[in-house]
Short mmCIF file of C-alpha atoms in Angstrom, two decimals:
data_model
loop_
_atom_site.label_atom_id
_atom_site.label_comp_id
_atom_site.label_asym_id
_atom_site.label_seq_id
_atom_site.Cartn_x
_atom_site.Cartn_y
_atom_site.Cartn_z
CA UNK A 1 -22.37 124.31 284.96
CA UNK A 2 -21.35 127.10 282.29
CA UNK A 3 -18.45 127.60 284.23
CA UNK A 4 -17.29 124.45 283.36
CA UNK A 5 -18.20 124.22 280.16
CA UNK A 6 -15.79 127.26 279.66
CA UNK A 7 -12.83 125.74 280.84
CA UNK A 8 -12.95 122.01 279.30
CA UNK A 9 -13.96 123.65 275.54
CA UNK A 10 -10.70 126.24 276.61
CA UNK A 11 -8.85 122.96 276.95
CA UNK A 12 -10.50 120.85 274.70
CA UNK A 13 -9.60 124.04 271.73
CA UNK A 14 -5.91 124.44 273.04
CA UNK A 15 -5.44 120.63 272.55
CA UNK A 16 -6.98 120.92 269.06
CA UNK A 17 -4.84 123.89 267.97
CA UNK A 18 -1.70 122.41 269.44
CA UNK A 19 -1.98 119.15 266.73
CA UNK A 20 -3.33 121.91 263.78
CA UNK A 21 -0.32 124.09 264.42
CA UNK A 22 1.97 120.58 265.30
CA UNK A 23 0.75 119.72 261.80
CA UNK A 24 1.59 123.12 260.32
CA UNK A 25 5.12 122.87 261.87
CA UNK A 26 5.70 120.08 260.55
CA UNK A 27 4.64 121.12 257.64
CA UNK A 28 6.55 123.97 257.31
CA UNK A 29 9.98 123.10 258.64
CA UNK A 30 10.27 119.42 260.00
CA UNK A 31 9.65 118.26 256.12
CA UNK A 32 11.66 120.65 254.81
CA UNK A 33 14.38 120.45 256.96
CA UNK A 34 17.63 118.39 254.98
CA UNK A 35 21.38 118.63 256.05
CA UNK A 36 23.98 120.11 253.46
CA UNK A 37 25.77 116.78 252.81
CA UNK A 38 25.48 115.07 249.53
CA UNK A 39 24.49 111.04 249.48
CA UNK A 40 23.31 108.42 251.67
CA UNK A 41 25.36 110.12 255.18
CA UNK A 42 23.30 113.08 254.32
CA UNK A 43 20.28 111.36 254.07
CA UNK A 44 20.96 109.08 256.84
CA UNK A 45 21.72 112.79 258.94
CA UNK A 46 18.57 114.34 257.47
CA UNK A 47 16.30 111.38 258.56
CA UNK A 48 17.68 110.95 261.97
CA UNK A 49 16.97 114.88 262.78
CA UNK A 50 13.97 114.43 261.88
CA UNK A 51 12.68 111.48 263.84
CA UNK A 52 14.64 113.31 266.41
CA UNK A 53 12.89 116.56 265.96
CA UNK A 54 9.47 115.06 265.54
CA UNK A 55 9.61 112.66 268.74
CA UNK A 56 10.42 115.80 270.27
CA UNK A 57 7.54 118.04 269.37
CA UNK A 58 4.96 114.89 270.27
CA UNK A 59 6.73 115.05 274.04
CA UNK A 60 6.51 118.56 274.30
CA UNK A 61 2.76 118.14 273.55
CA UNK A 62 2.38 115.68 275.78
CA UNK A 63 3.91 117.08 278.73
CA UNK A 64 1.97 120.59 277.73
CA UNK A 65 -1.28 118.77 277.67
CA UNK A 66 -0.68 117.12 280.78
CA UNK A 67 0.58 120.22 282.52
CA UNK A 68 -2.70 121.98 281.45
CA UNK A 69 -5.01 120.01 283.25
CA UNK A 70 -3.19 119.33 286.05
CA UNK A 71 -3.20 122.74 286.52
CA UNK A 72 -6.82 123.52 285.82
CA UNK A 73 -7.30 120.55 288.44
CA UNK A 74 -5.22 121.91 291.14
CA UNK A 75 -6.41 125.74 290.78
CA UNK A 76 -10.01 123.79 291.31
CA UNK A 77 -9.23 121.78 294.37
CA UNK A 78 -7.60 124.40 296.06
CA UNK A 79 -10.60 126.81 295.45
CA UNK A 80 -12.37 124.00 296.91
CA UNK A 81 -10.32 123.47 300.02
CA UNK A 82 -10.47 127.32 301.48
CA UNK A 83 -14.10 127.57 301.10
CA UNK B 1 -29.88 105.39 245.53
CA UNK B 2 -27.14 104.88 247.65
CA UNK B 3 -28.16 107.07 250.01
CA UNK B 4 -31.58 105.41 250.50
CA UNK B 5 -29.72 102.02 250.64
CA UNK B 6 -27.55 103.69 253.49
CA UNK B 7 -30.69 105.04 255.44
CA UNK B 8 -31.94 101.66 254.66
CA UNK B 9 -29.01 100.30 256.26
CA UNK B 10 -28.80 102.65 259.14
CA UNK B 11 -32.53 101.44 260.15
CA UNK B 12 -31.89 97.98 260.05
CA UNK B 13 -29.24 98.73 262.60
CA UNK B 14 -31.36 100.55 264.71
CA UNK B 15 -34.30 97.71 264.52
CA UNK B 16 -32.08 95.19 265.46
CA UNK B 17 -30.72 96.67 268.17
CA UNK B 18 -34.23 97.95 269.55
CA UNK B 19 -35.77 94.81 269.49
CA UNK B 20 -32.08 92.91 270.52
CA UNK B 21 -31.28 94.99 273.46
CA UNK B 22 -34.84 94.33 275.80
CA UNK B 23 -34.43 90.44 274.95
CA UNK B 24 -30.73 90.58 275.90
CA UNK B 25 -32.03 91.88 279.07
CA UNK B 26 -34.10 89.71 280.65
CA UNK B 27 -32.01 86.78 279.90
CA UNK B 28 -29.29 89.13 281.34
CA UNK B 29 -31.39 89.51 284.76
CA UNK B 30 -32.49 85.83 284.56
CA UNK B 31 -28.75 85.01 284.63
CA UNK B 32 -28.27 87.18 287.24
CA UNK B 33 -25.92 89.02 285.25
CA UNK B 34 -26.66 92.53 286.62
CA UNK B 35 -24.29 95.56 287.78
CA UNK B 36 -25.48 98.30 290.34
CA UNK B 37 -25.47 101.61 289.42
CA UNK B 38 -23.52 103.27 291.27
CA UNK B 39 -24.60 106.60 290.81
CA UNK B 40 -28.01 107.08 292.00
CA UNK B 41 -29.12 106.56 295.77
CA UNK B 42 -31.19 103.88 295.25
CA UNK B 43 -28.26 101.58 293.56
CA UNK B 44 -30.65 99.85 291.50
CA UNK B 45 -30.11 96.54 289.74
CA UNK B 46 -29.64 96.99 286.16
CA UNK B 47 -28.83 94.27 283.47
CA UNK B 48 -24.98 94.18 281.93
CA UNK B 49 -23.53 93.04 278.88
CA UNK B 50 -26.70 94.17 276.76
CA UNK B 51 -23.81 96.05 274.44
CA UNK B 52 -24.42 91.94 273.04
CA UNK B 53 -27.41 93.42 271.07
CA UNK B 54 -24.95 96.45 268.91
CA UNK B 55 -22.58 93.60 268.67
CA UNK B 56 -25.05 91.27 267.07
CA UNK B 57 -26.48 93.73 265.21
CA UNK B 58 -23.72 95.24 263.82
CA UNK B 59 -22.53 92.21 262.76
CA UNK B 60 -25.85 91.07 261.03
CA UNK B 61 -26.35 94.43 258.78
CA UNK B 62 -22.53 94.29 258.42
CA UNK B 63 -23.08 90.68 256.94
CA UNK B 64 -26.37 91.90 254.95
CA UNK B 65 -23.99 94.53 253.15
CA UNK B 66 -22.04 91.65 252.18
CA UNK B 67 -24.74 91.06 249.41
CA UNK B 68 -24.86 94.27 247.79
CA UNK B 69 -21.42 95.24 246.48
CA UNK B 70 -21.18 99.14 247.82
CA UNK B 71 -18.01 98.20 249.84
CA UNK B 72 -15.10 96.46 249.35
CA UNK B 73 -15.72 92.74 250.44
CA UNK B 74 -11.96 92.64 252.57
CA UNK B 75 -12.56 95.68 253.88
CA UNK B 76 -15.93 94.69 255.53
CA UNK B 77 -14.69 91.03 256.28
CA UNK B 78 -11.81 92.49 258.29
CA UNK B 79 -14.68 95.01 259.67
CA UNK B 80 -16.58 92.16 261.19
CA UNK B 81 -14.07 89.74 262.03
CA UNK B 82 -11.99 93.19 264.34
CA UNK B 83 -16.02 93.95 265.80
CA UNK B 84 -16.36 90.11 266.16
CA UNK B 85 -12.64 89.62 268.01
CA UNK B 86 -13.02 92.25 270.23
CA UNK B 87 -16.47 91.20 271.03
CA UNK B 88 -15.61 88.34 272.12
CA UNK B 89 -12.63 89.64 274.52
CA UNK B 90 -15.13 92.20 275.73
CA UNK B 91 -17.81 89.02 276.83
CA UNK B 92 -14.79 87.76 278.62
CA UNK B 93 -14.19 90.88 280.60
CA UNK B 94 -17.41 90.99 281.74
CA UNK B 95 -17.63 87.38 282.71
CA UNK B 96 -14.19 87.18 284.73
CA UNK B 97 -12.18 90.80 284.60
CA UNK B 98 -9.10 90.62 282.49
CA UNK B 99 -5.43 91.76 283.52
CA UNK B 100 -5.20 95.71 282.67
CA UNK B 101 -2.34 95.14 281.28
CA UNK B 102 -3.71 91.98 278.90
CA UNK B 103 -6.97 93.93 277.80
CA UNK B 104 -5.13 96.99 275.56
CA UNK B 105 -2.70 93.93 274.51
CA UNK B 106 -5.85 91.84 272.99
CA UNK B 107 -7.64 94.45 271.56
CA UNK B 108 -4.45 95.22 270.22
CA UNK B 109 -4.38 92.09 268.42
CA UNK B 110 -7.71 92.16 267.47
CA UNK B 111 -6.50 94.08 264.44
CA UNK B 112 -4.65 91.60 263.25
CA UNK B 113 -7.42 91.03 260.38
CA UNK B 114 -6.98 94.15 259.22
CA UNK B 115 -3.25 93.96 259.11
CA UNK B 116 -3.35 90.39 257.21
CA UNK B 117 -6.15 90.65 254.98
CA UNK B 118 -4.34 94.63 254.03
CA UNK B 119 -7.32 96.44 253.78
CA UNK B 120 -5.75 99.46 254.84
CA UNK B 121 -4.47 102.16 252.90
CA UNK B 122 -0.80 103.38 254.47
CA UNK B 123 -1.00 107.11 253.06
CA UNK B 124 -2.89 108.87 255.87
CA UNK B 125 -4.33 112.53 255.16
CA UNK B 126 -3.00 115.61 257.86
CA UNK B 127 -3.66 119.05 258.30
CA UNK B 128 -1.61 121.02 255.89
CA UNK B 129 0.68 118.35 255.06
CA UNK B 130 -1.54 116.42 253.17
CA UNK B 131 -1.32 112.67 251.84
CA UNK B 132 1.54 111.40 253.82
CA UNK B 133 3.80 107.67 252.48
CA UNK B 134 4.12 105.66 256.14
CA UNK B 135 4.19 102.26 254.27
CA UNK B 136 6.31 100.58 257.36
CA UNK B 137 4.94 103.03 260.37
CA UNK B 138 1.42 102.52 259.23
CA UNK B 139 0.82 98.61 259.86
CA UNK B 140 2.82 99.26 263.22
CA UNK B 141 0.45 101.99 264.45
CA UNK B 142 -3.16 99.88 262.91
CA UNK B 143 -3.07 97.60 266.87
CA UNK B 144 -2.98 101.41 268.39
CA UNK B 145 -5.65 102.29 266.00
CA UNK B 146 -7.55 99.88 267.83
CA UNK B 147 -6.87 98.99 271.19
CA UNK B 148 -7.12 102.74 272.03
CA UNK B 149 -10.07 103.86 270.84
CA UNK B 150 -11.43 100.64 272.03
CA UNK B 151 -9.94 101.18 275.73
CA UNK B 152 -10.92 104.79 275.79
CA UNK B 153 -14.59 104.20 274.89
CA UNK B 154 -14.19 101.80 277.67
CA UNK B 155 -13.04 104.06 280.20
CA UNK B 156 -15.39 106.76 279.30
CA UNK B 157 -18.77 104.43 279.90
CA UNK B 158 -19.67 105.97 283.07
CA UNK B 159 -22.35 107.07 283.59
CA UNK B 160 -26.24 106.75 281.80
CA UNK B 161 -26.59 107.66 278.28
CA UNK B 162 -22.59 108.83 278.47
CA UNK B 163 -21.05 105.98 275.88
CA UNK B 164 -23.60 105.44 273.19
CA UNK B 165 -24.53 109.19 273.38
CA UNK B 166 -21.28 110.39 272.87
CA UNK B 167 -20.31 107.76 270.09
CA UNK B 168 -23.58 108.21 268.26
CA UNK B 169 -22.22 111.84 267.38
CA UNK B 170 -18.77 110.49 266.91
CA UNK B 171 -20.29 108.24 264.14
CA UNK B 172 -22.47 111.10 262.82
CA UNK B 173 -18.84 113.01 262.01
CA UNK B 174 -17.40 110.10 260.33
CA UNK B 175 -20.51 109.85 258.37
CA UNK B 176 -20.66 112.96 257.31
CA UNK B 177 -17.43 113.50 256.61
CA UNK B 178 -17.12 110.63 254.01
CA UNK B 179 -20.51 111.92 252.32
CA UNK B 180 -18.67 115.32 252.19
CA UNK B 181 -15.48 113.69 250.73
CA UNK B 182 -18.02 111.70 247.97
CA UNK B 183 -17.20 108.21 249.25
CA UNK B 184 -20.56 106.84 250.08
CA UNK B 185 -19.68 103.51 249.73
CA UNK B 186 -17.68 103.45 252.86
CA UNK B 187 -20.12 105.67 254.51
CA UNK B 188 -21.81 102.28 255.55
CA UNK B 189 -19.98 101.41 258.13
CA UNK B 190 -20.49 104.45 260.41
CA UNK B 191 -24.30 104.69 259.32
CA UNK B 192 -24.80 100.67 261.06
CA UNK B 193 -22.38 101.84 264.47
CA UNK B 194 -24.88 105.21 264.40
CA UNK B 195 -28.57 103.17 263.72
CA UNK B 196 -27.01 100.34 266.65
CA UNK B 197 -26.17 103.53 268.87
CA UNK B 198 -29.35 105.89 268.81
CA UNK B 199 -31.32 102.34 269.83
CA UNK B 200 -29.29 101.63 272.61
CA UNK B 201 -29.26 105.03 273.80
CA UNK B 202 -33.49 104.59 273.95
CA UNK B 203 -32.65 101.88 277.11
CA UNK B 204 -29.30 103.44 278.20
CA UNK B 205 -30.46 107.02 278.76
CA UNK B 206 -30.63 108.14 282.25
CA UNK B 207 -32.22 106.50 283.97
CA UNK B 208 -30.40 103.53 282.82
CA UNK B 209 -32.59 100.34 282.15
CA UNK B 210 -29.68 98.34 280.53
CA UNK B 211 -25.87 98.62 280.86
CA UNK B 212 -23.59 98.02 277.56
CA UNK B 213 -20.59 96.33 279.98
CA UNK B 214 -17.26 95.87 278.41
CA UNK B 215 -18.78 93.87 275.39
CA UNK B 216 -20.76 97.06 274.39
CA UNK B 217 -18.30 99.69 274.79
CA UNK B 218 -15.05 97.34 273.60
CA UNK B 219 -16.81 96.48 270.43
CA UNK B 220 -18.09 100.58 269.96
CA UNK B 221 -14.54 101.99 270.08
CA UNK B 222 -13.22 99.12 268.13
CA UNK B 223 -15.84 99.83 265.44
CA UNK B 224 -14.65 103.54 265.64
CA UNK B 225 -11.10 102.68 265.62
CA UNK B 226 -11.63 100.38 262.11
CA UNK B 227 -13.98 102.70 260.35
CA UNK B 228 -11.14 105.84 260.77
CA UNK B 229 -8.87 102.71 259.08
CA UNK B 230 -10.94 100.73 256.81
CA UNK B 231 -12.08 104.49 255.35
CA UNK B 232 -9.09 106.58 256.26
CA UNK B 233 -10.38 109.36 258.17
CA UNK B 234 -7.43 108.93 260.89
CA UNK B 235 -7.12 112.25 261.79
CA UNK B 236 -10.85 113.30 261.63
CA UNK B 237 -11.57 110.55 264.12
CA UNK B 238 -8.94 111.42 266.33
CA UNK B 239 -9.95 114.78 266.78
CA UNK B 240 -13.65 114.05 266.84
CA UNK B 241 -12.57 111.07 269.87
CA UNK B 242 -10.89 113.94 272.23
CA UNK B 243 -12.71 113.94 275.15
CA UNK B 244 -12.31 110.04 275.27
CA UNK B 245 -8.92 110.58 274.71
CA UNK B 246 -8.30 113.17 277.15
CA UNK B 247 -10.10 110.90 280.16
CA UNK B 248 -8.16 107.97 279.12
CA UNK B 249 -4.57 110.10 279.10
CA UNK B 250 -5.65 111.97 281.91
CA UNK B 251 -6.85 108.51 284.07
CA UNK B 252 -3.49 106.96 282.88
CA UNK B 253 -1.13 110.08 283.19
CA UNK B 254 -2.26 110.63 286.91
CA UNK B 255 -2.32 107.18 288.20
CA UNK B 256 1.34 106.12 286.19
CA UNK B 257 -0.07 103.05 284.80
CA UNK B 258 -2.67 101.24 282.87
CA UNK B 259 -5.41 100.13 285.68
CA UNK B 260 -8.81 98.12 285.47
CA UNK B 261 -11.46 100.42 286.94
CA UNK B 262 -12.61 97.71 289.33
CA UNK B 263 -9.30 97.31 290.92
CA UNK B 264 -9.19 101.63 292.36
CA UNK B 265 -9.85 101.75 295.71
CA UNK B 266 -10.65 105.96 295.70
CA UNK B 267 -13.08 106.34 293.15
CA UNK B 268 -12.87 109.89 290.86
CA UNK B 269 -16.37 110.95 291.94
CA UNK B 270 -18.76 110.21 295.01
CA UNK B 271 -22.12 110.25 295.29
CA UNK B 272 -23.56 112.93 298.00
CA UNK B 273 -26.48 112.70 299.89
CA UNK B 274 -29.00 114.90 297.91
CA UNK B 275 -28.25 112.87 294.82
CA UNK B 276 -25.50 114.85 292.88
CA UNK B 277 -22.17 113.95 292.28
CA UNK B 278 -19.17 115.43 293.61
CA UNK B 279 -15.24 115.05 292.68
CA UNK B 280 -13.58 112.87 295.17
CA UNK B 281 -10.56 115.50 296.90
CA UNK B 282 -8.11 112.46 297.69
CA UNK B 283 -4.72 112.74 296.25
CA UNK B 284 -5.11 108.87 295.46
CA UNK B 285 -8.04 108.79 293.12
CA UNK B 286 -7.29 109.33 289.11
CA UNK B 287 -8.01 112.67 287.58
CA UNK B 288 -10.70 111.76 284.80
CA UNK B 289 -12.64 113.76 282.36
CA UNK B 290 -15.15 113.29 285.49
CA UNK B 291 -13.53 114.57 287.95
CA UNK B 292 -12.33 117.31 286.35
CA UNK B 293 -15.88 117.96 285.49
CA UNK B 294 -16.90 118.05 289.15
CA UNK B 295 -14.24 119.84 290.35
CA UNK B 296 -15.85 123.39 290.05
CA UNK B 297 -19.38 121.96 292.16
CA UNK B 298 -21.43 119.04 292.62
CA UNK B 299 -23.80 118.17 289.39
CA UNK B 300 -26.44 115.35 288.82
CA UNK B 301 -25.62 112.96 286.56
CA UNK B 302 -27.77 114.04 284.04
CA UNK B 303 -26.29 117.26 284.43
CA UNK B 304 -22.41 115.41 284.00
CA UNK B 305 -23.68 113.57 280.78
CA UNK B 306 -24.88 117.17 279.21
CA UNK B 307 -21.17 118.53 279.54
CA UNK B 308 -19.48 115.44 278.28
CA UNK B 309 -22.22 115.50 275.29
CA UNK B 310 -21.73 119.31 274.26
CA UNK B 311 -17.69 118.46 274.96
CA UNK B 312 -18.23 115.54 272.16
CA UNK B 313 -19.86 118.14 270.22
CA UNK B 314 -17.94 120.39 270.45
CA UNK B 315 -14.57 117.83 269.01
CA UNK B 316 -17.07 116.93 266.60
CA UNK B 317 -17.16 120.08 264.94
CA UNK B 318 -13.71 120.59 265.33
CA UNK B 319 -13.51 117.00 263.60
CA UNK B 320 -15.03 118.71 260.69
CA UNK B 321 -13.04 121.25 260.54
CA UNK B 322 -9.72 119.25 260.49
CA UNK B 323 -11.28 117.00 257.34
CA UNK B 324 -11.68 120.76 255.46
CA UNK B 325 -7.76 121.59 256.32
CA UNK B 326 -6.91 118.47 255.32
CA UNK B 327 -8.95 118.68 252.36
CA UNK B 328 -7.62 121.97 251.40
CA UNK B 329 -4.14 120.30 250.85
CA UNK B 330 -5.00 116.46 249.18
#
């Protein structure tokens, strides 16, 4: 039972610090983050890269996330098959 | 004085629902309204849809509250009319199973009261970014706001003692994190869900006397869903509403598509012979917070609930933790 406990808090923690650090990126860069063109094209420019950008980092996390325990599940089974 | 009022509160809750939830019962078995449970080798008999008596009284202290002005009176109409519309989508579901598909999309709607009567505030708090303008995204995302939470809780109820266990400490957080942001007054809402919760839990602990069916869990995560709204903890709830999260993503992710529990042929977890639970090794079943539990060795269900618990704990604390980095910034 520990054993398990281990591993889903692991998980549980990585998925936490993915959407801190997501956050902090976002934070950090994806906010800040404006093209050097003057008026609404620039705007318009700076927006799109942005949505762009973020859609991209919320994929990412997905796929990450789902990678994780699909891997954590197929390590198990295949324990569970050879013994 | 408040915070007497809010114990006050929290107790009515709990009263209600003690003295609700046995009555609900044995008209429940009288009806013939019962589920077996699945999980034990005896499959014994055990009354559904008694999640009628945190419904009802949730909606009674909610409608108390109404006479004492310590929260905004939208705010807690739209409260009780989202409990009350996805209460009654949730009695539906148990009475003849709705399309997996149409479920998400009605609970969905359910926010609508929300939405119309604005009681939302569209300047969410995040980690390190602080108070952020989504005026437009904001009323897009409120029918996710609810409808997931909602579905999740849903998909999580289980096993004994799993859903009003796990949401009791989920309500805990969000009550202690608005006491620890100073807004009292909308520390109401969690402290009914909670009193509701730790009742039920007396008859839904393992072994199971009652079962909350959809009606019970629907209106739970729905509740959870419009206090993060109504008193804009977003974030905090998220976080603290993980490992529902994670089975729900994980259920949907592996089978490709939303699906009614009733309607999978390979279940996530059997039942062995000496009582304990094992993960089902067919490619075909989904991968759930369950299964992933069982994975390692057989447990007893008792056994399953503790993880899941110290998991919810666990995002609990984390919960807290998010509300202080978000704090730091706002």
């Amino acid at each position: 039972m520990r054993k398990q406990l281990i591993y889903l808090t692991g998980i549980l923690i990585i998925v936490w610090l993915s959407i801190i650090f997501g956050s902090y990126f976002i934070a950090a860069f994806l906010l800040k983050l404006a093209f050097p063109i003057s008026g609404w094209i620039g705007t318009f420019l700076t927006n799109i890269a942005r949505t762009v950008l973020g859609v991209a980092i919320a994929i990412i996390w997905i796929y990450g996330w789902k990678k994780l325990y699909t891997l954590y599940f197929k390590w198990n089974l295949r324990k569970l098959k050879t013994k | 004085m408040i915070l007497i009022f809010l114990f006050c509160f929290l107790a009515l809750s709990f009263i209600l629902t003690y003295f609700l939830t046995p009555f609900i019962a044995d008209k429940m078995k009288k009806l013939n309204k019962v589920g077996v449970d699945i999980h034990k080798l005896n499959k014994p008999l055990i009354p559904e849809m008694c999640g009628l008596a945190i419904l009802t009284s949730i909606i009674i202290s909610s409608l108390i509250l109404f006479f004492f002005n310590f929260l905004e009176q939208t705010k807690l109409f739209s409260f009780i009319l989202t409990i009350a519309f996805v209460g009654l989508i949730g009695i539906i579901d148990d009475l003849k199973p709705l399309n997996p598909k149409l479920k998400p999309a009605l609970t969905a709607l359910a926010s609508l009261p929300i939405i119309l009567l604005h009681s939302y505030y569209p300047y969410p708090y995040l980690p390190f970014i602080g108070k952020v303008r989504l005026t437009i995204l904001y009323p897009l995302l409120i029918p996710f706001g609810i409808a997931v939470p909602a579905n999740a809780v849903n998909m999580m109820d289980i096993f004994n003692g799993v859903m009003p266990g796990t949401c009791s400490l989920i309500s805990l957080t969000a009550l202690i994190a608005l006491l620890i942001l100073g807004r009292w007054n909308e520390a109401f809402l969690p402290a009914i869900l909670l009193g509701a919760l730790l009742a039920f839990y007396l008859y839904n602990k393992f072994p199971a006397k009652v079962f909350s069916g959809d009606v019970g869990s629907l209106t739970v995560g729905a509740a959870i869903g419009a206090i993060a709204i109504l008193t804009r903890i977003e974030v905090i709830m998220i976080v603290a509403l993980m490992p529902h999260i994670m089975n729900a993503f994980y259920g949907l992710s592996s089978i490709g598509r939303l699906y009614e529990r009733r309607e999978i042929k390979s279940r996530p977890v059997k039942l062995l012979e000496n009582g304990k639970l094992a993960a089902n090794i067919n490619g075909d079943a989904p991968i759930t917070l369950a299964r992933l539990i069982l994975i390692q060795e057989p447990l007893t269900e008792k056994e399953v609930f503790k993880i899941i618990m110290f998991l919810t704990l666990i995002s609990s604390i984390l919960a807290i933790l998010t509300l202080f980095l978000t704090r730091c910034v706002s």
